[in-house]
Coordinates of C-alpha atoms in Angstrom, one line a residue:
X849 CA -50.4 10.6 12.2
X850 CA -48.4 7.4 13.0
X851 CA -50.7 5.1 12.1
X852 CA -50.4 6.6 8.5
X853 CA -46.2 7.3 8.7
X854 CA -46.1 3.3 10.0
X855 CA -49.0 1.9 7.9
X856 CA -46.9 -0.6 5.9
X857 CA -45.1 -1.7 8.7
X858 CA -47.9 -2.3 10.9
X859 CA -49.5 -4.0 7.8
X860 CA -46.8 -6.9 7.2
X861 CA -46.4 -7.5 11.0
X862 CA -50.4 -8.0 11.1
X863 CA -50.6 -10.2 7.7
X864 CA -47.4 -12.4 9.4
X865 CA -49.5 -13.6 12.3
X866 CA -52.0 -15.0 10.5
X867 CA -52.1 -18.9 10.3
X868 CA -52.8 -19.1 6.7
X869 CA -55.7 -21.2 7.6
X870 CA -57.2 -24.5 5.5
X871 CA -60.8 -23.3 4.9
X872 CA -60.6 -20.3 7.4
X873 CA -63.1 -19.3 10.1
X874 CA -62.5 -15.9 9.7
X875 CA -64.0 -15.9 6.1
X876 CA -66.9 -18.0 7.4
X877 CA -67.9 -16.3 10.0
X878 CA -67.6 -12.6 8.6
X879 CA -71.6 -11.2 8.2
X880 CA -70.7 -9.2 5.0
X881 CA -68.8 -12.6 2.9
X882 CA -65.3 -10.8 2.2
X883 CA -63.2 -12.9 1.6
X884 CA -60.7 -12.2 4.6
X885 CA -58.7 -15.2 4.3
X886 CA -57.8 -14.6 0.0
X887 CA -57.1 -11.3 1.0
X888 CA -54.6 -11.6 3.2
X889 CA -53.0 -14.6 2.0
X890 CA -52.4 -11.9 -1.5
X891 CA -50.9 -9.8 0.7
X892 CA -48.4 -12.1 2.3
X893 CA -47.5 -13.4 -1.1
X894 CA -46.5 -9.8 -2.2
X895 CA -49.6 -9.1 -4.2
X896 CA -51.0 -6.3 -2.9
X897 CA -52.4 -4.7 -5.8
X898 CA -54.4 -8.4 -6.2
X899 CA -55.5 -7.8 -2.5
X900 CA -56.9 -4.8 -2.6
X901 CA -58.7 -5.7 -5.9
X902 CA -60.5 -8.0 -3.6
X903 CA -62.1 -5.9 -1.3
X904 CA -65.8 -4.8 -1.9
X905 CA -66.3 -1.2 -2.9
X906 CA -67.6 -0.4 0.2
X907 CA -65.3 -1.8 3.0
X908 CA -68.3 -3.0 5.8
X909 CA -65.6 -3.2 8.6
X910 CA -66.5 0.7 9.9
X911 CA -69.7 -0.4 10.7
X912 CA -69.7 -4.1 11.6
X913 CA -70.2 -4.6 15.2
X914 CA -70.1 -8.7 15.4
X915 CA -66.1 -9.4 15.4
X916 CA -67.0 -12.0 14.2
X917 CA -64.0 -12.7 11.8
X918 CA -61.7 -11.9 15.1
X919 CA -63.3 -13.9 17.3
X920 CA -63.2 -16.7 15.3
X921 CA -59.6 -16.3 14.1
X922 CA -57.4 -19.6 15.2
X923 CA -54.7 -17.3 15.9
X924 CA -56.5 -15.9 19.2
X925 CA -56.5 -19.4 20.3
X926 CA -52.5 -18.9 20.9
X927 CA -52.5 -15.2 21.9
X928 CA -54.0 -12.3 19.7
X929 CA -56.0 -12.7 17.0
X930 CA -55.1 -11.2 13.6
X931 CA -56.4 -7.6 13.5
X932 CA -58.4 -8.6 10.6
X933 CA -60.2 -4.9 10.9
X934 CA -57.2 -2.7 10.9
X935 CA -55.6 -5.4 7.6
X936 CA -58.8 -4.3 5.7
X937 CA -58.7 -0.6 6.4
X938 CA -55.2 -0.6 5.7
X939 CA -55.4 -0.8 2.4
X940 CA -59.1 0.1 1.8
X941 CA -57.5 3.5 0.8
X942 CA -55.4 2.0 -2.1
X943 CA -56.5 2.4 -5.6
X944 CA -57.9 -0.7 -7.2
X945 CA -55.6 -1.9 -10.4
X946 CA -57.4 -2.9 -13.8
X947 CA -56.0 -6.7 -14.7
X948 CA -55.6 -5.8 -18.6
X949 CA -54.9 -8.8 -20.8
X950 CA -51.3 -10.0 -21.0
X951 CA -50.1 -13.1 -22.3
X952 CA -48.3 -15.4 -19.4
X953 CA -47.8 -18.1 -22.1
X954 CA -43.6 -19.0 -23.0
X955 CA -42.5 -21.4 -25.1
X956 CA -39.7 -23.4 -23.4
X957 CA -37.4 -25.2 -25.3
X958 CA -39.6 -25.4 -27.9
X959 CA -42.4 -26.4 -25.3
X960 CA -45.9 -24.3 -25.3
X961 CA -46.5 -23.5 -21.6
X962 CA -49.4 -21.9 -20.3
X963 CA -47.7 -19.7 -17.7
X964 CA -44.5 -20.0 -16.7
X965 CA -45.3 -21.6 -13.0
X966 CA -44.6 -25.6 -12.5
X967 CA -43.7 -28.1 -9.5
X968 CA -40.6 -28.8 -8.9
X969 CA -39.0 -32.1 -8.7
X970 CA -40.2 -33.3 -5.1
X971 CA -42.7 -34.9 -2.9
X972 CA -45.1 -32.0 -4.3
X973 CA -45.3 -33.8 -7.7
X974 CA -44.7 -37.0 -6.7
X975 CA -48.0 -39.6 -7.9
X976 CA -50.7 -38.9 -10.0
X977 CA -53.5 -37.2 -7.3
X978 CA -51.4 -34.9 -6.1
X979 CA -50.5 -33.2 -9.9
X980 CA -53.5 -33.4 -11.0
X981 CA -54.8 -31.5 -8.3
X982 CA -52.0 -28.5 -9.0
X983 CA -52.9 -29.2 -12.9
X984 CA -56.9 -28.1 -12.0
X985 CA -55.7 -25.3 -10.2
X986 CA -53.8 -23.8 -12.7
X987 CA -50.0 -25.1 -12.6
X988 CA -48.6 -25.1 -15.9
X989 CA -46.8 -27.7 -15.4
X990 CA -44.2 -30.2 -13.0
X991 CA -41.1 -31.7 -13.2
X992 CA -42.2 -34.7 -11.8
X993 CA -40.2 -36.5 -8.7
X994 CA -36.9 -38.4 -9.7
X995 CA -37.5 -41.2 -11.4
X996 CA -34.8 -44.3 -10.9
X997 CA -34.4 -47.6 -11.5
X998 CA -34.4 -48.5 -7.6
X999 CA -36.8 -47.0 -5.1
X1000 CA -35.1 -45.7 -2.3
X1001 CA -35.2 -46.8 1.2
X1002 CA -36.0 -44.0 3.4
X1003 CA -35.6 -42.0 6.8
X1004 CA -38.3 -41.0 9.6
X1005 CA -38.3 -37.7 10.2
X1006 CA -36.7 -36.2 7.0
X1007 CA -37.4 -32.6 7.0
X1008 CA -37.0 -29.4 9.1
X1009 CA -36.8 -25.9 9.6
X1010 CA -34.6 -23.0 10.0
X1011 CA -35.8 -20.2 12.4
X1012 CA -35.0 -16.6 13.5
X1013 CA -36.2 -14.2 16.2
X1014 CA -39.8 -14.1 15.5
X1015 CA -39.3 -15.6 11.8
X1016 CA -40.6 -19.2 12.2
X1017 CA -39.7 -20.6 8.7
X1018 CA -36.2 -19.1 7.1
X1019 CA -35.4 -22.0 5.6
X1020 CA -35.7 -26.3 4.7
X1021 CA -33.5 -28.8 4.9
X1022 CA -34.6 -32.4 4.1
X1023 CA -33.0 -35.4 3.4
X1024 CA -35.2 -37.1 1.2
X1025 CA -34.6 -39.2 -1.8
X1026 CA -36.0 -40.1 -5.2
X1027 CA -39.4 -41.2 -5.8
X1028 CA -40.5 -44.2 -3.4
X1029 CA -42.6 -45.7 -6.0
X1030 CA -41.8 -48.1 -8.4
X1031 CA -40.7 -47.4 -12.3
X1032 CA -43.9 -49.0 -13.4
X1033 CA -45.8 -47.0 -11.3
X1034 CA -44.1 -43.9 -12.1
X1035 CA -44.7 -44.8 -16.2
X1036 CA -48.1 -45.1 -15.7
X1037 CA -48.8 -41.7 -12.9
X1038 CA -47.1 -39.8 -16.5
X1039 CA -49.6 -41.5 -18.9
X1040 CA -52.0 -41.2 -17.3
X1041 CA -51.2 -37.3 -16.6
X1042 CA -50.8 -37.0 -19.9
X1043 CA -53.8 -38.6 -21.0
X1044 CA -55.9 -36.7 -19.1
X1045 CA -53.6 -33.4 -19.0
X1046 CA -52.3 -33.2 -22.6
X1047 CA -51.8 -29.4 -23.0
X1048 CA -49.9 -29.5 -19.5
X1049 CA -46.2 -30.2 -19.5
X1050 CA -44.6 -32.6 -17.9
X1051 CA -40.8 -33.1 -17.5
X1052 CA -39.7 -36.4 -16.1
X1053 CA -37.1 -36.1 -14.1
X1054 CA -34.3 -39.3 -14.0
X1055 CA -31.3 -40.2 -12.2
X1056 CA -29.2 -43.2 -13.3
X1057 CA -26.5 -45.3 -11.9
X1058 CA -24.7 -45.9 -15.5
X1059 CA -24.8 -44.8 -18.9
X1060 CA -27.4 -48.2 -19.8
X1061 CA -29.9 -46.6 -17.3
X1062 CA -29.6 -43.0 -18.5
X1063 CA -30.3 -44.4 -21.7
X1064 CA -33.2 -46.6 -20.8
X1065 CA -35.2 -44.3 -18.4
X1066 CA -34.9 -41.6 -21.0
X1067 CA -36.6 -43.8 -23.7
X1068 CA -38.8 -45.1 -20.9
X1069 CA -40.3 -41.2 -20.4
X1070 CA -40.5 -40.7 -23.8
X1071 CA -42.9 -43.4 -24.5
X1072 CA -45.1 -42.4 -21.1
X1073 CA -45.6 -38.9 -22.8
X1074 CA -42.9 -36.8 -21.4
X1075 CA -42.4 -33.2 -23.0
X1076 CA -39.0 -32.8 -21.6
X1077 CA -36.7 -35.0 -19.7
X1078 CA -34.6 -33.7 -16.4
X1079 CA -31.3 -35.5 -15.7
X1080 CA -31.0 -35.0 -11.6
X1081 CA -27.7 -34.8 -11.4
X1082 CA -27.1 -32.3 -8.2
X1083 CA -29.3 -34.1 -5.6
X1084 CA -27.0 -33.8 -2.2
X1085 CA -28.0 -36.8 -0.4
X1086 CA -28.3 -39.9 -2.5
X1087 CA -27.1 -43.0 -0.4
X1088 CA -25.9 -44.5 -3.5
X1089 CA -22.7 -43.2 -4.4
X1090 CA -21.8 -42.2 -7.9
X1091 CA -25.2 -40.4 -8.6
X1092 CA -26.8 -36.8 -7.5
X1093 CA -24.6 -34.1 -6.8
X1094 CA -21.4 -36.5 -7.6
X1095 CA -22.5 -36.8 -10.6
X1096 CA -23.1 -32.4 -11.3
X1097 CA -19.4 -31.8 -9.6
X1098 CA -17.8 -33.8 -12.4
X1099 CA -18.1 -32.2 -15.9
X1100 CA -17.0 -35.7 -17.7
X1101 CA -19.7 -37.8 -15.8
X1102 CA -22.4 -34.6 -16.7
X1103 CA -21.3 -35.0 -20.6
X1104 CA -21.2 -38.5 -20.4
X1105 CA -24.8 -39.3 -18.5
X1106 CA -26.6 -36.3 -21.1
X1107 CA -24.8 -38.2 -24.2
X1108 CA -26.7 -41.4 -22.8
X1109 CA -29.5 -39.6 -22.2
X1110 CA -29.7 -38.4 -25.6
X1111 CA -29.6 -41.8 -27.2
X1112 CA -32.9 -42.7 -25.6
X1113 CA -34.8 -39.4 -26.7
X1114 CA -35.7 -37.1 -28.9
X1115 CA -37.2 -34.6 -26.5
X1116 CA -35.5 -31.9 -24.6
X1117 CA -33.6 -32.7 -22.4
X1118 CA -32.7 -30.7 -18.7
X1119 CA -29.6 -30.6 -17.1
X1120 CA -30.2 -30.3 -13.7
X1121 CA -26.7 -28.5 -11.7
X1122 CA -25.9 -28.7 -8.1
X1123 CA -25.1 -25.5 -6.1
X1124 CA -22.5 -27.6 -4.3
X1125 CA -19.9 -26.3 -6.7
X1126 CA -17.9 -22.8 -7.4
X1127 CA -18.3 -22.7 -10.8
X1128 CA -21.7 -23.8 -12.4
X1129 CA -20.7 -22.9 -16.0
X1130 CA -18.2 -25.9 -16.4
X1131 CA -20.9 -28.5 -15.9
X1132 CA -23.6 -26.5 -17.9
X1133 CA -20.8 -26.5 -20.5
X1134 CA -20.2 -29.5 -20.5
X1135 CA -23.9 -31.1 -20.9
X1136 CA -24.7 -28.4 -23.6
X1137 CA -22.1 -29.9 -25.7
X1138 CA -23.3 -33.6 -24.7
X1139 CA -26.8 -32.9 -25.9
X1140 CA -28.7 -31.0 -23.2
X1141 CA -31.3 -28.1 -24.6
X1142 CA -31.2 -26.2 -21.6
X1143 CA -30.3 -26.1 -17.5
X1144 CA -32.3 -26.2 -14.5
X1145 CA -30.8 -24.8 -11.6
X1146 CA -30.2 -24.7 -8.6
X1147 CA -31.3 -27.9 -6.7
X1148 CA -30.7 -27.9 -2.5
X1149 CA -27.4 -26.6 -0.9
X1150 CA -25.7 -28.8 1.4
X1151 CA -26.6 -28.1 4.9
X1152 CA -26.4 -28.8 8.2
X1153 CA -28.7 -27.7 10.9
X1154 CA -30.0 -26.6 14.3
X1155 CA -27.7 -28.4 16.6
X1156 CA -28.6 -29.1 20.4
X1157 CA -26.7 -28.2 22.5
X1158 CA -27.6 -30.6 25.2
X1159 CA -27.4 -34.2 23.1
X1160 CA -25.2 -32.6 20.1
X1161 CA -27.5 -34.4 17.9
X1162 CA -28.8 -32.8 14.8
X1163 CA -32.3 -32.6 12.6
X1164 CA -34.0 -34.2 10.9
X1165 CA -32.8 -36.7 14.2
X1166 CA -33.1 -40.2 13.1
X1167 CA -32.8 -41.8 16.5
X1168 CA -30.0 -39.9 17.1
X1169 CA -28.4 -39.3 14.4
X1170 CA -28.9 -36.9 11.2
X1171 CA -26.8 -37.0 7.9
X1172 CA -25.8 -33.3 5.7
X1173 CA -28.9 -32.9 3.5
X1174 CA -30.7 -30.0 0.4
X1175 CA -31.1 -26.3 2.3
X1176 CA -33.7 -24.9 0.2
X1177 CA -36.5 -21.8 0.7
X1178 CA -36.4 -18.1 0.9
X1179 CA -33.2 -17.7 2.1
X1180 CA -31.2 -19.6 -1.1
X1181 CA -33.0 -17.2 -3.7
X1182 CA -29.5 -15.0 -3.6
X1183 CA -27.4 -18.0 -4.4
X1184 CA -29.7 -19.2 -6.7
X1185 CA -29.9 -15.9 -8.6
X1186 CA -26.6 -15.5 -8.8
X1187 CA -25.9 -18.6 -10.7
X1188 CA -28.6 -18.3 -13.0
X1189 CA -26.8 -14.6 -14.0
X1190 CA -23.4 -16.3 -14.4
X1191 CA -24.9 -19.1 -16.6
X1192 CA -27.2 -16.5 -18.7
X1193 CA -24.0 -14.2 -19.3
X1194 CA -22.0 -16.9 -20.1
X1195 CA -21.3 -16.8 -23.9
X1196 CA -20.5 -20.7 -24.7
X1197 CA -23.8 -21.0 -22.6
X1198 CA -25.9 -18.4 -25.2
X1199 CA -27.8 -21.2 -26.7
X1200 CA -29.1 -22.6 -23.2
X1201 CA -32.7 -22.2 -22.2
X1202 CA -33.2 -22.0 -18.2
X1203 CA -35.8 -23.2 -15.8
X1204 CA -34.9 -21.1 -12.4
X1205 CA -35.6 -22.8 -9.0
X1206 CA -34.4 -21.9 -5.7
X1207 CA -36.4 -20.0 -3.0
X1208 CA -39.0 -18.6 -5.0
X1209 CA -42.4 -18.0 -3.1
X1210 CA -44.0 -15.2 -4.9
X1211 CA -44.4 -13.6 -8.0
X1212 CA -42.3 -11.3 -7.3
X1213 CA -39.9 -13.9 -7.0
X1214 CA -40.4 -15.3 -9.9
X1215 CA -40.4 -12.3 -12.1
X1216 CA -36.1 -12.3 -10.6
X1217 CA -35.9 -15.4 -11.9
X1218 CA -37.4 -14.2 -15.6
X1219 CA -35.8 -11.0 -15.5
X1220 CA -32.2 -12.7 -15.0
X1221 CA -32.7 -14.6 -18.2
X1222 CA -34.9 -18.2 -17.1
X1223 CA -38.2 -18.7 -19.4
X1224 CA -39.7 -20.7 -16.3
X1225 CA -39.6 -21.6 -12.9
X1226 CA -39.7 -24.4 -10.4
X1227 CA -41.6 -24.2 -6.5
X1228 CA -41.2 -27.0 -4.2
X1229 CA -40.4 -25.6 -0.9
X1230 CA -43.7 -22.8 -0.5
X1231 CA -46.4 -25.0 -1.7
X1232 CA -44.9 -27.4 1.5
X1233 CA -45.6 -24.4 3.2
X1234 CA -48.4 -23.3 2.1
X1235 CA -50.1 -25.9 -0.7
X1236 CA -50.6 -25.4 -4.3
X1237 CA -53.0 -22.9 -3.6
X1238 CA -50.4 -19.9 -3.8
X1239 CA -50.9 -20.3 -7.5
X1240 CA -53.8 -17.9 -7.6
X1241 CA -51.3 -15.2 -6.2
X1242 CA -48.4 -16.0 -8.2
X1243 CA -51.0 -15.9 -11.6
X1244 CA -52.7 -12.9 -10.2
X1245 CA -49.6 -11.0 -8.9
X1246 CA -48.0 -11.2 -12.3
X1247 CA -50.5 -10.5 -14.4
X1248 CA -50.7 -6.8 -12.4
X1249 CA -47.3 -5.9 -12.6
X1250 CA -47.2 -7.3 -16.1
X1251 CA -50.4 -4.9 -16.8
X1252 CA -49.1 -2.0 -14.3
X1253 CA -45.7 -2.0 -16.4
X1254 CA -47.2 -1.6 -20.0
X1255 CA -46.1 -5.5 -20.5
X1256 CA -48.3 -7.3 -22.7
X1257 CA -47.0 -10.8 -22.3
X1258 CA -44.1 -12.5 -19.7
X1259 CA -41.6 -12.8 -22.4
X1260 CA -41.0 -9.0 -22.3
X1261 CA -39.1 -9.3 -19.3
X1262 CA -37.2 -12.6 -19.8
X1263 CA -33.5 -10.8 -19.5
X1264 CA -34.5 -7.7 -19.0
X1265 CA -31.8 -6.8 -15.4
X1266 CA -28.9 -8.8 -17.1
X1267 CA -27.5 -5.3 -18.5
X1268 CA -27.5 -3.9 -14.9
X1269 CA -25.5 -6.7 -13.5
X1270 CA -21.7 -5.4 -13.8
X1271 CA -18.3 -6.3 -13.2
X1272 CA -17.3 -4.7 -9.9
X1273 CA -14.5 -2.4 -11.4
X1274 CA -17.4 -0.9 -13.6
X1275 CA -19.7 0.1 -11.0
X1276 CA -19.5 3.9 -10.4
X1277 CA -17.2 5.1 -7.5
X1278 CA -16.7 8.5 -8.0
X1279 CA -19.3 9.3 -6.2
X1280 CA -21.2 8.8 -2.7
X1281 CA -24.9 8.2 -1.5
X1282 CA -25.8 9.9 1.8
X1283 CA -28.6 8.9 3.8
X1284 CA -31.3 11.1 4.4
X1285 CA -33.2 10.7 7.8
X1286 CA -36.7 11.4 8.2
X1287 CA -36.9 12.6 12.0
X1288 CA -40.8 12.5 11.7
X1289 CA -41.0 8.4 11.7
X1290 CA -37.4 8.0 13.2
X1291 CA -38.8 6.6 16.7
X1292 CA -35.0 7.2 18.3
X1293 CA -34.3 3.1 18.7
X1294 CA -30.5 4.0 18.0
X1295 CA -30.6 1.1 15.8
X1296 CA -28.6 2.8 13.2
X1297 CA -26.2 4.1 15.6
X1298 CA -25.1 0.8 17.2
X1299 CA -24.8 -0.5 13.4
X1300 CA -22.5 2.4 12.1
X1301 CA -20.8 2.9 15.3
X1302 CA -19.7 -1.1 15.8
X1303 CA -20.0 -2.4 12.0
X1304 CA -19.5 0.5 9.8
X1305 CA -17.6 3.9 10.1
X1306 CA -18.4 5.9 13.1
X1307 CA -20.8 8.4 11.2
X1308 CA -23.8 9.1 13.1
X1309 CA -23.8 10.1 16.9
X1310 CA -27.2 10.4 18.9
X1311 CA -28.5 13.8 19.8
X1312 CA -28.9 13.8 23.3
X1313 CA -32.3 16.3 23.6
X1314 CA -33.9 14.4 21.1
X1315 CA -32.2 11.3 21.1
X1316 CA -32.2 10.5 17.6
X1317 CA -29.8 10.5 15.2
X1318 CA -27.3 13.2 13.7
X1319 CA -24.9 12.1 10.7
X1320 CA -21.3 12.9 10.9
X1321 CA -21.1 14.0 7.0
X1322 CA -17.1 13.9 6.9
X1323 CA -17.2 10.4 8.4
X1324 CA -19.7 9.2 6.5
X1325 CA -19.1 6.5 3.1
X1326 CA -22.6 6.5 1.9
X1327 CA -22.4 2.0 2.7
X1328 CA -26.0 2.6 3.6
X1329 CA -25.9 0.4 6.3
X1330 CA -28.4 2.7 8.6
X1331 CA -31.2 2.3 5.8
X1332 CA -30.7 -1.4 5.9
X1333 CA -31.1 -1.5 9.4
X1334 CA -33.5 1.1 10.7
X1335 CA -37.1 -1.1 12.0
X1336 CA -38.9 2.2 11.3
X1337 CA -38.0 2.9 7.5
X1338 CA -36.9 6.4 8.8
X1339 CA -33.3 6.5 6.9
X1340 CA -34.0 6.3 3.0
X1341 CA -31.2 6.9 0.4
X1342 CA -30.3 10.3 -0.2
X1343 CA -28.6 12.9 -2.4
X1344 CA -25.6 11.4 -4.7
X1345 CA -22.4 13.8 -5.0
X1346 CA -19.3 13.9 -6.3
X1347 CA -16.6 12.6 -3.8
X1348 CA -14.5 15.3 -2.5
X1349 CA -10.5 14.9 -4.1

């Protein structure tokens, strides 16, 4: 019984060990060729429904007696392998989904893209190999890594990550620059590209140090074969003062670097906004009147990170020494959400299109991103992870809920949460939420206890025969803190009523 009241928890704690290996062992050495390593990397990247559409109709892992697949996982190498048997079985029950056709095609500022998945500005679309690889896997397209007048000199180490308890990767901070490659060279990786890629889109991003270079490496894109131009003006850790995010803080430099961007093209052109700022509408504002066709938000937050204690030096340490540099990853999806809604709301901002960036990972993610009003989005920071592989899933993954939900193409859903985002004084308080706890999977931790009892409102005391959990009604708000905490997803919400007067 508890392997069936724990199932999905047992199954993302398995799929999180895995090593997410290049050309995995476990796939090679399996007797009955599933295809263990696709499998699970689906189900890490939230596409379940894609995962278990993978597994053959009859699962062989009952009756395999080799291990094989475990014994050659890398993981077992550090402790435990991955319990690649009990992954498979766990979801062998799950009814397989029929991919209909849907349309993942958008038109972006007046663009024809393919689906709405591209490489963000970065070292993952930095040179000609490297896109065209993405391009063949099936990236739409990228927003090809800044291009300046100047290449950059630049730092050893530059990137590193944020942890937690067991969670090695919460976030990224690097401190990286613009492209390290010429202009010249850069003109002719976007020929080329588009030479050879001509129904992908590329968007050359650009970051000048005066109007005369806004103006110049605008026409300069154009004539490689740019689609859309991206004016970088929120990067947080340019050496070179005046430019990045000094540039997105100041609504008067943003209208007067898109006005000089404008006089060197004809194509659409990007505003890309810093999150370093409270209000993201003044700057949007600002290039929309100057000439921009639509915003690309967020770029990196400024950050500072992982401290020791011992020297007080910080990473990425550069002999010592570190500088503030761009947080990005999972953990900046909230921030970046929130602007995109406040930008897609905003009524001077109605005749903006948006490209969404900012901790996406998954489909899932993505479909946020689209549902709060952007027509495409940018990764960076998972294909560092992960490589440009995760493609498959975030294709795949879409196309099912798309199909699962009656969708027939991605536009449907461009917009579609907007109307549930409210003021606060118009959300409903008349009335309160009580948890409901399920006693069969509550394993007694107390968790919810220590929560309510130090950080919320005193409503839940622990029975003492059983030792699990017994709400105080009369105490109780409804804040839901218990469900958010609970490790066994034993406290779900419960009946709504009307607050006593």
């Amino acid at each position: 019984m508890n392997s069936l009241l724990y199932k999905d928890i047992s199954l993302r704690e398995d799929v999180a060990g895995c090593l997410l290996c290049h050309e995995a062992p476990c796939r090679k050495a399996c007797p009955h060729s599933v295809e263990v390593d696709s499998i699970i990397l689906s189900l890490r990247f939230e596409n379940k429904a894609g995962a278990v559409n993978k597994l053959p109709d009859v699962l062989p892992c009952d009756m395999c007696e080799s291990k094989a697949c475990k014994d050659a996982c890398l993981k077992g190498k550090i402790n435990d392998p991955v319990q690649i048997d009990r992954i498979l079985k766990g979801i062998s029950c799950e009814q397989k989904i029929e991919e209909k056709e849907v349309d993942l095609s958008i038109d972006f500022c007046g663009v024809k893209c393919e689906n709405p998945f591209f490489l963000s500005s970065s070292v993952v679309g930095s040179n000609y190999e490297m896109v065209a690889k993405a391009f063949d896997m099936g990236w739409s397209g990228v927003a090809f890594k800044t291009i300046g007048m100047f290449v950059p000199k630049e730092v050893s180490p530059r990137f590193t990550a944020l942890t937690k308890e067991n969670v090695p990767f919460v976030g990224f901070k690097n401190i990286e620059q613009i492209s390290d490659y010429t202009l010249e060279e850069n003109i002719e990786f976007l020929k080329k590209l588009k030479k050879n890629y001509p129904t992908k889109v590329i968007v050359a991003s650009i970051m000048g140090q005066n109007e005369d270079e806004w103006t110049t490496l605008a026409k300069l894109m154009t004539e490689a074969g740019a689609d859309i131009i991206e004016c970088n003006f929120s990067c947080p850790h340019m050496t070179n003062k005046g430019v990045g995010s000094d540039v997105g803080q100041d609504p008067d430099l943003v209208a007067l670097y898109t006005k000089a961007t404008r006089k060197g093209t004809h194509l659409p052109i990007l505003a890309k906004m810093t999150p370093n700022i409270g209000n993201m509408e003044i700057p949007a504002i600002a290039a929309m009147k100057a000439g921009a066709t639509g915003i690309a938000a967020i770029n990196t937050i400024k950050s500072i990170m992982n401290l020791d204690l011992e020297t007080f030096e910080s990473e990425p340490n550069v002999e010592g020494k570190t500088s503030v540099g761009g947080y990005s990853g999972k953990a900046v999806k909230p921030i970046a959400l929130r602007f995109i809604h406040s930008m897609s709301s905003c009524e001077e901002l109605k005749n903006a299109e948006f490209s969404g960036m900012g901790g996406i990972e998954t489909w899932r993610d993505s479909a946020e991103f689209l549902a709060l009003g952007c027509k495409n989005v940018q990764i960076t920071t998972s294909v560092m992870q992960y490589g440009y592989r995760v493609i498959e899933d975030l294709i795949n993954g879409m196309k099912l809920y798309l199909s699962s939900q009656g969708y027939h193409s991605i536009s449907e859903i461009v917009g579609k949460a907007l109307p549930k985002i409210v003021p606060a004084d118009e959300l409903e308080r008349d009335s309160i939420c009580y948890p409901r706890f399920n006693r069969e999977k509550c394993v007694g931790c107390g968790r919810c206890y220590l929560s309510c009892y130090d950080g919320g409102h005193q409503a839940i005391k622990m029975d003492e025969k059983s030792k699990k959990p017994i709400l105080i009604a009369n105490k109780c708000v409804g804040c839901q803190l218990c469900v958010t905490v609970c490790p066994a997803n034993a406290v779900a919400p419960g009946k709504r009523v009307n607050k006593k007067i």
